[in-house]
Short mmCIF file of C-alpha atoms in Angstrom, two decimals:
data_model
loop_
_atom_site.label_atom_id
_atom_site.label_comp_id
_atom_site.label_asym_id
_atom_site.label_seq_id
_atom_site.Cartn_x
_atom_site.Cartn_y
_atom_site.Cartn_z
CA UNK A 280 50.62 -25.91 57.24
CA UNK A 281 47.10 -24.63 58.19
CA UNK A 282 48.40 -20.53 58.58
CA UNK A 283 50.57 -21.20 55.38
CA UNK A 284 46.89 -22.18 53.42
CA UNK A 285 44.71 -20.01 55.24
CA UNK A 286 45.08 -16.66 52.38
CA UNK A 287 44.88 -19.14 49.29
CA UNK A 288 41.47 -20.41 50.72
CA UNK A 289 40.53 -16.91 51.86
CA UNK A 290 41.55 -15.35 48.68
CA UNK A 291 39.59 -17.77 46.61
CA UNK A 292 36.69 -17.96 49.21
CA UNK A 293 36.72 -14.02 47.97
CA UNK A 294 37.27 -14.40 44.20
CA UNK A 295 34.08 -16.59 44.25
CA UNK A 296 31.98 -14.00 46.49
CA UNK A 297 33.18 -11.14 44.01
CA UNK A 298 31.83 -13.33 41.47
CA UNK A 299 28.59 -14.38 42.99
CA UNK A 300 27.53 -10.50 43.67
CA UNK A 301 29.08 -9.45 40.64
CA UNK A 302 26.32 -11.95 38.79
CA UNK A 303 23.66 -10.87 40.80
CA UNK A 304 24.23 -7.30 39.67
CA UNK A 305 24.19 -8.17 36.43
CA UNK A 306 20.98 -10.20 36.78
CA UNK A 307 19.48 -7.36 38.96
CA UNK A 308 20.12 -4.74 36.01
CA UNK A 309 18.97 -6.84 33.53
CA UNK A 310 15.90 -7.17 35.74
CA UNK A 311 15.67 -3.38 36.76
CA UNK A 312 16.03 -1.96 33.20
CA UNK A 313 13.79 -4.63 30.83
CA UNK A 314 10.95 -4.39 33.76
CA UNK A 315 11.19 -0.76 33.12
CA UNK A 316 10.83 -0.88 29.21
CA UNK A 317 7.98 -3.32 29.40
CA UNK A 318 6.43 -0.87 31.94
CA UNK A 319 6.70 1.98 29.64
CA UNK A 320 5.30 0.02 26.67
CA UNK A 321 2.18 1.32 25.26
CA UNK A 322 1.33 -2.17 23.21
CA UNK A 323 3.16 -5.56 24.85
CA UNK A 324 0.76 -5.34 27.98
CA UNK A 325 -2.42 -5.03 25.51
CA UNK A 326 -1.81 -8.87 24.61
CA UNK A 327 -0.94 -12.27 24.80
CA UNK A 328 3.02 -12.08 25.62
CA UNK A 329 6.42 -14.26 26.46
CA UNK A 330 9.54 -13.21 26.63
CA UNK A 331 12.90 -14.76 28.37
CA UNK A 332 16.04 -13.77 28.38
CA UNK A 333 19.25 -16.15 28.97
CA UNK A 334 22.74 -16.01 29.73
CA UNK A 335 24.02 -18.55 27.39
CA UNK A 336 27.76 -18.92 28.93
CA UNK A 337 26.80 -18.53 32.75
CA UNK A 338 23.94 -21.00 32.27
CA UNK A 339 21.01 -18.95 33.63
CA UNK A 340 17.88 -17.03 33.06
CA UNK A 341 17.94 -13.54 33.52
CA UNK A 342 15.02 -12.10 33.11
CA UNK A 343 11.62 -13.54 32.08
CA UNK A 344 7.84 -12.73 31.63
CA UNK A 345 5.07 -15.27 31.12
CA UNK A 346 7.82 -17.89 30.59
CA UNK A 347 5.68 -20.98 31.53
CA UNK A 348 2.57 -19.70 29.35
CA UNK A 349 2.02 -21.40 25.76
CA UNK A 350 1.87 -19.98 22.68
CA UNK A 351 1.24 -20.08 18.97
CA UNK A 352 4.89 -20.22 17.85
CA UNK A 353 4.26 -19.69 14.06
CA UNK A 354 7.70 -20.06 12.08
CA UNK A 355 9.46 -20.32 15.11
CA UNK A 356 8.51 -24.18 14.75
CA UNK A 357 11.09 -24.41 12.27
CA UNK A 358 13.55 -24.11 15.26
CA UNK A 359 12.43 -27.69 16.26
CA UNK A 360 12.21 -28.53 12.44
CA UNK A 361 15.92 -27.70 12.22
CA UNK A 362 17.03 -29.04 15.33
CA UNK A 363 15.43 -32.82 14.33
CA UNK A 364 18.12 -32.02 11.09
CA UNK A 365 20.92 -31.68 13.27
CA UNK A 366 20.31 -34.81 14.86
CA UNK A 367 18.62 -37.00 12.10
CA UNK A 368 20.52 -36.35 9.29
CA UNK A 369 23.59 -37.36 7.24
CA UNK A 370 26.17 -34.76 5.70
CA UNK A 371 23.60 -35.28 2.60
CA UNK A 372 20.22 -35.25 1.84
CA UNK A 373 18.95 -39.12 1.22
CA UNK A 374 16.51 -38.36 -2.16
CA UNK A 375 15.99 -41.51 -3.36
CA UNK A 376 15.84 -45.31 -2.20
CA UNK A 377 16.27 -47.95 -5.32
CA UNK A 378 17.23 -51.72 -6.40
CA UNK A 379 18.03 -52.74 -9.61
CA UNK A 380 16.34 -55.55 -10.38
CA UNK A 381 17.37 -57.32 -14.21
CA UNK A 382 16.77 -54.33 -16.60
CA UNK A 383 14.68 -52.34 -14.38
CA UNK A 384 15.64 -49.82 -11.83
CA UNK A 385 13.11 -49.26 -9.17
CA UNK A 386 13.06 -46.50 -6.51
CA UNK A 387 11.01 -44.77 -3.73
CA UNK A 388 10.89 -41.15 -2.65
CA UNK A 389 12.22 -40.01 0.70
CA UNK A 390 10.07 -36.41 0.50
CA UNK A 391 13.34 -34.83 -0.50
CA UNK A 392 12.57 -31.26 -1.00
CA UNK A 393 15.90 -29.93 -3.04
CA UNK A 394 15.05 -32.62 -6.00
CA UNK A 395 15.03 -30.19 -8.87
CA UNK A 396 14.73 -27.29 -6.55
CA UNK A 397 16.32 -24.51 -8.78
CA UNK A 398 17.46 -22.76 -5.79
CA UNK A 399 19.50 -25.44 -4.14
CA UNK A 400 20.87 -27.03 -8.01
CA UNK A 401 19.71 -30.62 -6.46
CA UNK A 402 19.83 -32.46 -9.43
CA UNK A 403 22.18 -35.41 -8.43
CA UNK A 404 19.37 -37.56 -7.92
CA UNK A 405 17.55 -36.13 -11.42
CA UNK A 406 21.11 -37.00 -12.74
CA UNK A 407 21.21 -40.41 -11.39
CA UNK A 408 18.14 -41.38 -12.88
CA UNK A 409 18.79 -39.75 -16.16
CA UNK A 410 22.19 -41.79 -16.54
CA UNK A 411 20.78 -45.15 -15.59
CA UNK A 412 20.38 -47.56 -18.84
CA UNK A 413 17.48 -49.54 -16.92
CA UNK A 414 13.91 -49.20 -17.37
CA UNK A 415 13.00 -46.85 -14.79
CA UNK A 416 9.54 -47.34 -12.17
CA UNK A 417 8.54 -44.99 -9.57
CA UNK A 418 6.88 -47.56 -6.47
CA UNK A 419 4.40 -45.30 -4.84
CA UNK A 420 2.69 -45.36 -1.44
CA UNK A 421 5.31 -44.65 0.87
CA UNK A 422 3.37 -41.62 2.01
CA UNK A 423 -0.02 -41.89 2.51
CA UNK A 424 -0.66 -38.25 4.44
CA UNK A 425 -2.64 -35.78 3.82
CA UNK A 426 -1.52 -33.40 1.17
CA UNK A 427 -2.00 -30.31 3.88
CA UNK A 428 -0.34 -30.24 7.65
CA UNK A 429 -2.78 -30.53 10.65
CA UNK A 430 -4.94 -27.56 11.05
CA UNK A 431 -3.72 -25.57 7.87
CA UNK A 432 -5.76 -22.94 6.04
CA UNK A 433 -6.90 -24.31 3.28
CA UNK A 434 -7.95 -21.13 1.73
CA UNK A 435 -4.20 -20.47 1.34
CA UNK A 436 -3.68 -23.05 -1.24
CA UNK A 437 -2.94 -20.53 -4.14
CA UNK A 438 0.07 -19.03 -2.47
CA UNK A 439 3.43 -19.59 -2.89
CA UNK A 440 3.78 -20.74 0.89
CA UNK A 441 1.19 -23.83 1.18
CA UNK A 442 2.71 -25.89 -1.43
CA UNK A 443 1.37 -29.56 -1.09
CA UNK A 444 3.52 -32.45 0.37
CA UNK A 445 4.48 -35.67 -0.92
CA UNK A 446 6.52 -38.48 -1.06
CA UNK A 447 8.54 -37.25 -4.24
CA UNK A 448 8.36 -33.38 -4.57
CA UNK A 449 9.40 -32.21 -7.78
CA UNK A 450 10.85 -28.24 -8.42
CA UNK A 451 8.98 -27.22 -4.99
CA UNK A 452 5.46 -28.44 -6.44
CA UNK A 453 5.19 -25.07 -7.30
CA UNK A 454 4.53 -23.87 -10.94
CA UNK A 455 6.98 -20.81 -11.49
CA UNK A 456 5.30 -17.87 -13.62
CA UNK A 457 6.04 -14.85 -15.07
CA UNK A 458 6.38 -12.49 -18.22
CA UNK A 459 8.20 -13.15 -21.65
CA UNK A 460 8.04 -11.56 -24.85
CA UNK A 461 4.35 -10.20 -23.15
CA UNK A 462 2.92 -13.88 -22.85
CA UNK A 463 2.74 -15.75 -20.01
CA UNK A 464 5.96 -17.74 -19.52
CA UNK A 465 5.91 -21.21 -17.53
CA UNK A 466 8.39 -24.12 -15.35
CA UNK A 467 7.19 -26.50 -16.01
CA UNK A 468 5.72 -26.43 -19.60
CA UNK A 469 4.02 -29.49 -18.82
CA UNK A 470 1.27 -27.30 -17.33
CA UNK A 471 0.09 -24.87 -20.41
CA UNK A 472 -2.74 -26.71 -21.93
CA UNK A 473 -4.56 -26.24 -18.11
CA UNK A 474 -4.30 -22.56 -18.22
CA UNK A 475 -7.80 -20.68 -19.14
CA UNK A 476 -8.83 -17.22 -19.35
CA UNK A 477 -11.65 -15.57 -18.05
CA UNK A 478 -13.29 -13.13 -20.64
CA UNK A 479 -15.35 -11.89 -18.26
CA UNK A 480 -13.14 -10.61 -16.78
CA UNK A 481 -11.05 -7.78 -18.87
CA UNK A 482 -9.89 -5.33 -16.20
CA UNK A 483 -6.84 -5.21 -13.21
CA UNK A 484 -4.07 -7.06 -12.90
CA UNK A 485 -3.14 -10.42 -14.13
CA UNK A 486 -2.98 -13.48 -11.54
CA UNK A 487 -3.14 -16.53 -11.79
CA UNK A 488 -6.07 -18.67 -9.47
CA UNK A 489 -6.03 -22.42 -9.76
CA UNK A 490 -9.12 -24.64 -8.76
CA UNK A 491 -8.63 -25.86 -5.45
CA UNK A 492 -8.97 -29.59 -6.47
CA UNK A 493 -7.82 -29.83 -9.87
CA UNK A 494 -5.21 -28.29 -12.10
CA UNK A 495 -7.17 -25.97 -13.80
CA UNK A 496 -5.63 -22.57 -13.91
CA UNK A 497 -7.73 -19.22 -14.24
CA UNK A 498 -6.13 -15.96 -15.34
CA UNK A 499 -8.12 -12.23 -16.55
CA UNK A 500 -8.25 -12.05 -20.01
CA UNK A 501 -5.54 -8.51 -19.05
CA UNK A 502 -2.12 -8.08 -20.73
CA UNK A 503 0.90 -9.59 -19.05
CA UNK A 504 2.84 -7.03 -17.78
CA UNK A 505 6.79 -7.14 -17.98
CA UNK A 506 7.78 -7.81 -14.12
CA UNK A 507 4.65 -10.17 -13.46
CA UNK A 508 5.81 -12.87 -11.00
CA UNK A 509 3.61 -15.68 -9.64
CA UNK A 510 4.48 -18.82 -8.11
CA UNK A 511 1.28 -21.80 -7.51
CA UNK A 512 1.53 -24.53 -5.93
CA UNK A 513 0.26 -27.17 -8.35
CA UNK A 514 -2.18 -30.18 -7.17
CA UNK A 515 -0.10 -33.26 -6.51
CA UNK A 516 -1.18 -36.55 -7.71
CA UNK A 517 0.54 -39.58 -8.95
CA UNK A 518 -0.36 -39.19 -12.40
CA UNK A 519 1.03 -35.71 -12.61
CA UNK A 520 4.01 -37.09 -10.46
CA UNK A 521 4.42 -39.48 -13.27
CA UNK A 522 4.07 -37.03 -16.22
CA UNK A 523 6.42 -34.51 -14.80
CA UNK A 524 9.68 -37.12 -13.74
CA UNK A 525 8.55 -38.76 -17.74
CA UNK A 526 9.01 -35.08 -19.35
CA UNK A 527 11.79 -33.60 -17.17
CA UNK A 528 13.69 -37.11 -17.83
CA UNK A 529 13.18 -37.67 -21.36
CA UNK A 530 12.39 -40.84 -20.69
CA UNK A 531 9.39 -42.77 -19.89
CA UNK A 532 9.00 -43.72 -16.22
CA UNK A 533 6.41 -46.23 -15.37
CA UNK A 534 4.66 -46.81 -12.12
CA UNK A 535 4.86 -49.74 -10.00
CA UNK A 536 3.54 -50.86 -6.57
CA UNK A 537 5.79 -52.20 -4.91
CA UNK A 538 6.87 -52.35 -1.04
CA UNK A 539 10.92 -50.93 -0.44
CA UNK A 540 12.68 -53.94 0.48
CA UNK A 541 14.98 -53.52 3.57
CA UNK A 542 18.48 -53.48 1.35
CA UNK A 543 16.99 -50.94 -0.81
CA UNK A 544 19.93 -48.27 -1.70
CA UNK A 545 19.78 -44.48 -1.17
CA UNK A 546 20.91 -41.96 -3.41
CA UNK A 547 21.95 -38.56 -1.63
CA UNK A 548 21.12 -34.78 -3.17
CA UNK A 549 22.76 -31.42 -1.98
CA UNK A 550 24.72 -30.99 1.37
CA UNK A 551 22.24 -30.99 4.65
CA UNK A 552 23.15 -27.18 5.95
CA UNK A 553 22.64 -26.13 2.27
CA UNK A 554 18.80 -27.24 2.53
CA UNK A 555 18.33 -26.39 6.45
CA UNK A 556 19.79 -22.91 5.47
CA UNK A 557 17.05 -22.43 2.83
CA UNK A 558 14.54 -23.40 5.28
CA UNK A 559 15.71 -20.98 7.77
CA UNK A 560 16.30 -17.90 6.38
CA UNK A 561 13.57 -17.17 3.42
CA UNK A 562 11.36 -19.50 6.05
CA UNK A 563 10.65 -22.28 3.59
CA UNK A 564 6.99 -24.08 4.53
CA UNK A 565 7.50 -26.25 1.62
CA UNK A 566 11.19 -27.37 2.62
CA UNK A 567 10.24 -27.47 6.30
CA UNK A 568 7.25 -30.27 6.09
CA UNK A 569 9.15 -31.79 3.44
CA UNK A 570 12.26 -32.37 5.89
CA UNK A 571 10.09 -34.69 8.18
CA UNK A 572 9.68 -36.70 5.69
CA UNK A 573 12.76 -37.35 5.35
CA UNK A 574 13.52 -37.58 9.11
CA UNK A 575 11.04 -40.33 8.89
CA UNK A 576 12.99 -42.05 5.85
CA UNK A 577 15.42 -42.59 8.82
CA UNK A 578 13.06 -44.83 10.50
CA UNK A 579 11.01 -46.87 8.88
CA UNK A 580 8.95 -47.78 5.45
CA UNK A 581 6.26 -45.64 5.75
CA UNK A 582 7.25 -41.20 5.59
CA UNK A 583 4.76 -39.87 8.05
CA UNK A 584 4.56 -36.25 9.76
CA UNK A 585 3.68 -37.32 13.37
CA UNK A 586 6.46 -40.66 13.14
CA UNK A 587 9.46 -37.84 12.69
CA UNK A 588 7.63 -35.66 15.50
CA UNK A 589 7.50 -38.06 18.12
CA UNK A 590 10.73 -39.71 17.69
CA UNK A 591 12.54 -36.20 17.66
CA UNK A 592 10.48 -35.27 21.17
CA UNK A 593 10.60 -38.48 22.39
CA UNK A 594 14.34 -39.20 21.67
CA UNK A 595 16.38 -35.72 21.78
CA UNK A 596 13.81 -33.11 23.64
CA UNK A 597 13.63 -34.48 26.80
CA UNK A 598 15.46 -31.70 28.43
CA UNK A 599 12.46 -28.94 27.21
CA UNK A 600 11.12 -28.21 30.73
CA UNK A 601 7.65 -27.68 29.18
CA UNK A 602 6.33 -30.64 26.91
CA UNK A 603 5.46 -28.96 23.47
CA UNK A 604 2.16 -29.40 21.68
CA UNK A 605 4.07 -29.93 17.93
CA UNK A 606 1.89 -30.81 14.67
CA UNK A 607 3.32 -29.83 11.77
CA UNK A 608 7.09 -28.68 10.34
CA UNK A 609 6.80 -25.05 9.15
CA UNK A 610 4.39 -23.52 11.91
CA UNK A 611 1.49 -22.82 9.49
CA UNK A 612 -0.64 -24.98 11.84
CA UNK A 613 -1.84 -22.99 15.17
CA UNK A 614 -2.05 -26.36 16.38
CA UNK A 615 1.58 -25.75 17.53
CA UNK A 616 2.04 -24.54 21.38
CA UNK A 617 5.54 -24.07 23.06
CA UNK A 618 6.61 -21.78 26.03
CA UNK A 619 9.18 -18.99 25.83
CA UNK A 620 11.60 -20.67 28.18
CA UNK A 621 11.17 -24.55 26.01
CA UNK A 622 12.29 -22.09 22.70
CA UNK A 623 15.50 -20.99 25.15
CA UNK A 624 16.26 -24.41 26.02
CA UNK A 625 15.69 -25.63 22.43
CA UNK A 626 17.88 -22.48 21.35
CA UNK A 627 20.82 -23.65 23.80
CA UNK A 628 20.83 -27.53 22.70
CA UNK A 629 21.05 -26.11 19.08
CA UNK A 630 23.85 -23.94 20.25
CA UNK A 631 25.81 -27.00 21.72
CA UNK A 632 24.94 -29.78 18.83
CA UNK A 633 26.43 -27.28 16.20
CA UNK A 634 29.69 -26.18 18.85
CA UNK A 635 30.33 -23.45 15.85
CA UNK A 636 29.10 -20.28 15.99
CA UNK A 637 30.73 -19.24 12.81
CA UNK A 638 28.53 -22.14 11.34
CA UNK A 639 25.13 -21.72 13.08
CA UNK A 640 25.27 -17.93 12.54
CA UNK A 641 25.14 -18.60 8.73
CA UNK A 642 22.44 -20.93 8.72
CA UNK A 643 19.88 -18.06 10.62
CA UNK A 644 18.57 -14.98 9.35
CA UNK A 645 20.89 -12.24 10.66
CA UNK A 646 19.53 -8.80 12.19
CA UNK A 647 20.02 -6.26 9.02
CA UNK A 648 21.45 -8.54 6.64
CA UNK A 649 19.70 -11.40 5.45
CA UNK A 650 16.79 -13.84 5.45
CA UNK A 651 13.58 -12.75 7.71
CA UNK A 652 15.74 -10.60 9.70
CA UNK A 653 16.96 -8.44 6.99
CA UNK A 654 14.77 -5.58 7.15
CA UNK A 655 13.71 -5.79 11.07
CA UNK A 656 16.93 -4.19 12.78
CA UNK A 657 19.34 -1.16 10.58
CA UNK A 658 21.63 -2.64 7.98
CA UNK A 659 25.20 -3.44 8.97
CA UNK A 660 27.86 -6.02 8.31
CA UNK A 661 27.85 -7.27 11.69
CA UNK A 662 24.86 -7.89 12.50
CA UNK A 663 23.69 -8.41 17.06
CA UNK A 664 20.64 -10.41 15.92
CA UNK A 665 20.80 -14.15 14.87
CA UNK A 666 17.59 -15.82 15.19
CA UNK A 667 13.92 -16.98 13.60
CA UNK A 668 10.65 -15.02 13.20
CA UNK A 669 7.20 -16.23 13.31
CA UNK A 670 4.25 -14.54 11.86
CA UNK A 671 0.30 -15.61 11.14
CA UNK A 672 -2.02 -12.80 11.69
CA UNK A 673 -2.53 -11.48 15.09
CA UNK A 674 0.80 -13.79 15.79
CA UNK A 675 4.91 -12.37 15.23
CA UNK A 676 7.68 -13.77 17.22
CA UNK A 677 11.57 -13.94 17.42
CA UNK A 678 13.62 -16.12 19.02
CA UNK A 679 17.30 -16.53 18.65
CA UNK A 680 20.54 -14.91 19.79
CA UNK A 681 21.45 -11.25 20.68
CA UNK A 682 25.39 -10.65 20.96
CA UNK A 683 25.84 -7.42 23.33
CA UNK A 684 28.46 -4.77 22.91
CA UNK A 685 30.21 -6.22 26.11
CA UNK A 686 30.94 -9.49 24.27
CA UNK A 687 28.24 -11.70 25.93
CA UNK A 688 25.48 -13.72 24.04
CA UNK A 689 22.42 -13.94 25.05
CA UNK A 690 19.39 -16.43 23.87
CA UNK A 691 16.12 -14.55 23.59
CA UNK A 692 12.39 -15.92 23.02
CA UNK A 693 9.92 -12.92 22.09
CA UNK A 694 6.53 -14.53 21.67
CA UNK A 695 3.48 -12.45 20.96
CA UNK A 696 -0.10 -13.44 20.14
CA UNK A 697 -3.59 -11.87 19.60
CA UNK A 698 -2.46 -8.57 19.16
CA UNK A 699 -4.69 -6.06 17.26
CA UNK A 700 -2.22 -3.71 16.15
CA UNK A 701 -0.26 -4.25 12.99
CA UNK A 702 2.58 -6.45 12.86
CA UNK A 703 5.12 -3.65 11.95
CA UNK A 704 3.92 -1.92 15.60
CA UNK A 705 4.97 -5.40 17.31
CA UNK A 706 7.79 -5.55 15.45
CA UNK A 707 9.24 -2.52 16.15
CA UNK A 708 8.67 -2.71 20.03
CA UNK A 709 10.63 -5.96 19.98
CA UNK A 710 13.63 -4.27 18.15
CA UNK A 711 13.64 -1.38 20.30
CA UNK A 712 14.07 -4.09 23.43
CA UNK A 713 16.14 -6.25 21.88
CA UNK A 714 18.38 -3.56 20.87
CA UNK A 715 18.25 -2.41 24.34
CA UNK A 716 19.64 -5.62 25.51
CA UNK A 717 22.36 -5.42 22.87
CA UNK A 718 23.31 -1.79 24.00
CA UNK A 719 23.25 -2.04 27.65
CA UNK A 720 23.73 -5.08 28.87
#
C-alpha cells in the first residue's frame, strides 16, 4: 500500500514545489523590474512616497516601498467613505424620518445628499412630502456640527467643492448659475434679490463671489457671456432651509423643535450604488460628508461626523494593519493619514463585500473612460485601471485595481505627497508604472 502511494504523494509533493518557485519568480520579477523603474525615476525619489503592490487572488504583497509610512490620502478617503456604504447601508438611501401626528406630519433629516439632487432625480422624498394632505414641520437639531469638516480650508468656500453640510441638504446646497437670454440665470430663484453688482468693477470676466458669512452675492458689473457656468455653495441656515423646502413645495412648511421619537418612520430616496457611484467617480465632497450623516442616522438620534467614523473603524476595519488617522468623508481635511498597505487591505475587503467585479468596476472611475480616471491613462473601451485619485496641492494619489494582460488583478496604492513639481509630472510617472505593471506582469 505504501509503494502503491508513494508517486501520488511525490507527484503532488512536486506540483506544490513547481508552484512555490513558480510564485517566487513571479514575486522576484515584479521586484526586479518596479525597483528598476523607481531607480530610473527622475521625480518619485525627490518626495514623500508609498506605493504597494498586491496579488489579489494569491493573497500576497509583491512589491512595496514606504508601505508602513503615513500619508495625506486626499480623495482617496472616499475609499473608506464608500466602504462604511457597503456595510451601513440599505438597498436605499433613508432621506427622511417622520410621524404623523393628527393633521400634522412631522419629519427629521438624515443628511441625505440626493434630496433634489438634479443629478441623481432624488425626488421621492420631495414627492412624499408634496403628496401628504397634513400640515407639514421640519424638527431641527439633529445635527449640531460644524458646517465645515475638521481642518478644511475655509478660503475654499466659494467653490463648487466645499459645499456646507447639514442635516437636510437641499439640490447640493449649491446655487447653480449660468447664462440665458444674456442675464444671469439661477436654481434656485429663491436666491435673486441677494445678488449685487459691483460698479467698480467694469472689466474681465463675470463670477460670482458670495460673502463668506452671509448670502450676499457679488458679481462685476461685465456682460454675461453665453457659456458662463458657476456653481456656489450657498450659506446654510435654518431659515433659508425653511424658505427653500416652503418654495420648492408650494406649500408652507413650518418649523418645530422637536426630539425624533424612537418609532419615527423613514422614507427612502434613490438606490445606494446610484449615490456611492456619484461620489466615486466625479469625487463628490458634498455627497461624501453628507453620506456619514447618514451612516450615523443608522445609529442613533443625533447625525455626527466622528459617531459614523468610529463605529465604521471600530466595527468593520479591524483587519487594517495600520490604525488610520480619519477626520472627515471626502479627504479635503489633511487631517486624514493612512499607509499604502491599510489602502490595499481596505481595497481587498471592498473587493470581497461587493463579490462582483462587474458591479464594483462600475461604481470606480475607470482608466480612459470615465470619472477621475478618464483623462489619466489613453482612451479605450476596456479600460486596466479601476480605482480612486486624490489630489490637494503638493498631494495626488491612486489607489485601486490594475488588471494585467496575463489575466491577473492586482490592488495598487500610489501615494505621493510634498512634491514640487506639477501634478500632471506626478501623474504621468504613476501611469507610466502602472502601465508597466499592466504590460509586463
Amino acid at each position: 500500500m505504501y509503494r502503491a502511494r508513494r508517486p501520488f504523494f511525490v507527484l503532488l509533493a512536486g506540483m506544490i514545489a513547481s508552484l512555490f518557485f513558480q510564485s517566487c519568480s513571479v514575486k522576484q520579477k515584479v521586484h526586479k523590474q518596479l525597483d528598476k523603474s523607481f531607480a530610473a525615476s527622475e521625480i518619485v525619489n525627490t518626495y514623500h512616497m508609498g506605493f504597494a503592490l498586491y496579488d489579489l487572488e494569491k493573497e500576497q504583497m509583491l512589491y512595496s516601498r514606504n508601505e508602513d509610512k503615513y500619508f495625506v490620502p486626499a480623495s482617496n478617503t472616499k475609499l473608506y467613505t464608500f466602504y462604511g456604504g457597503l456595510k451601513m447601508l440599505p438597498d436605499s438611501i433613508p432621506s427622511l424620518r417622520y410621524v404623523e401626528r393628527g393633521d400634522s406630519l412631522i419629519f427629521w433629516g438624515t443628511g441625505d445628499p440626493s434630496f433634489l439632487l438634479k443629478q441623481l432625480n432624488g425626488n421621492k422624498s420631495y414627492e412624499f412630502l408634496k403628496a401628504s394632505k397634513r400640515k407639514l414641520f421640519f424638527a431641527h437639531g439633529r445635527y449640531n456640527g460644524h458646517f465645515y469638516g475638521n481642518g478644511w480650508s475655509w478660503d475654499d468656500y466659494n467653490d463648487y467643492y466645499q459645499a456646507e453640510i447639514n442635516e437636510l441638504p437641499l439640490m447640493g446646497n449649491l446655487l447653480n448659475l449660468s447664462a440665458k437670454d444674456g442675464q444671469l440665470h439661477m436654481v434656485p430663484r429663491l436666491f435673486d434679490a441677494c445678488f449685487e453688482a459691483d460698479s467698480t468693477v467694469t472689466t474681465g470676466d463675470f463670477r460670482v463671489t458670495r460673502e463668506f458669512d452671509h448670502n450676499v452675492f457679488r458679481h462685476p458689473h461685465v456682460p454675461v457671456k453665453d457659456n458662463y457656468r458657476q456653481q456656489v455653495p450657498y450659506k446654510i441656515n435654518t431659515a433659508t432651509t425653511l424658505a427653500m423646502l416652503s418654495d420648492t413645495l408650494q406649500k408652507h412648511v413650518e418649523l418645530i423643535s422637536m426630539k425624533m421619537p424612537a418609532d419615527a418612520k423613514t422614507v427612502y430616496n434613490v438606490k445606494t450604488d446610484s449615490v456611492l457611484k456619484e461620489m466615486m467617480l466625479p469625487s463628490d465632497n458634498f455627497i461624501a460628508e453628507q453620506l456619514l450623516l447618514v451612516y450615523s442616522n443608522q445609529l442613533s438620534q443625533e447625525l455626527n461626523t466622528k459617531t459614523a467614523i468610529k463605529h465604521i473603524t471600530d466595527t468593520y476595519l479591524s483587519e487594517l494593519p495600520d490604525k488610520p488617522v480619519w477626520v472627515d468623508g471626502s479627504g479635503l481635511s489633511r487631517g486624514n493619514l493612512f499607509t499604502p498597505r491599510d489602502m490595499i487591505k481596505l481595497l481587498q475587503m471592498i473587493y470581497k463585500e461587493v463579490n462582483n467585479q462587474e458591479r464594483l468596476f462600475s461604481m470606480l472611475p475607470a482608466g480612459g473612460q470615465s470619472g477621475t480616471l478618464r483623462n489619466a491613462y489613453p482612451r479605450t473601451d476596456k479600460p486596466f485601471v479601476y480605482g480612486k485619485t486624490g489630489t490637494l496641492s503638493n498631494t495626488h494619489n491612486q489607489s485601486g485595481y490594475v488588471l494585467t494582460k496575463k489575466g491577473k488583478i492586482y490592488i495598487y496604492a500610489f501615494l505621493n505627497n510634498n512634491f514640487v513639481q506639477t501634478t500632471a509630472t506626478v501623474r504621468k510617472e504613476m501611469e507610466k508604472i502602472v502601465t508597466q505593471i499592466h504590460e509586463q506582469f
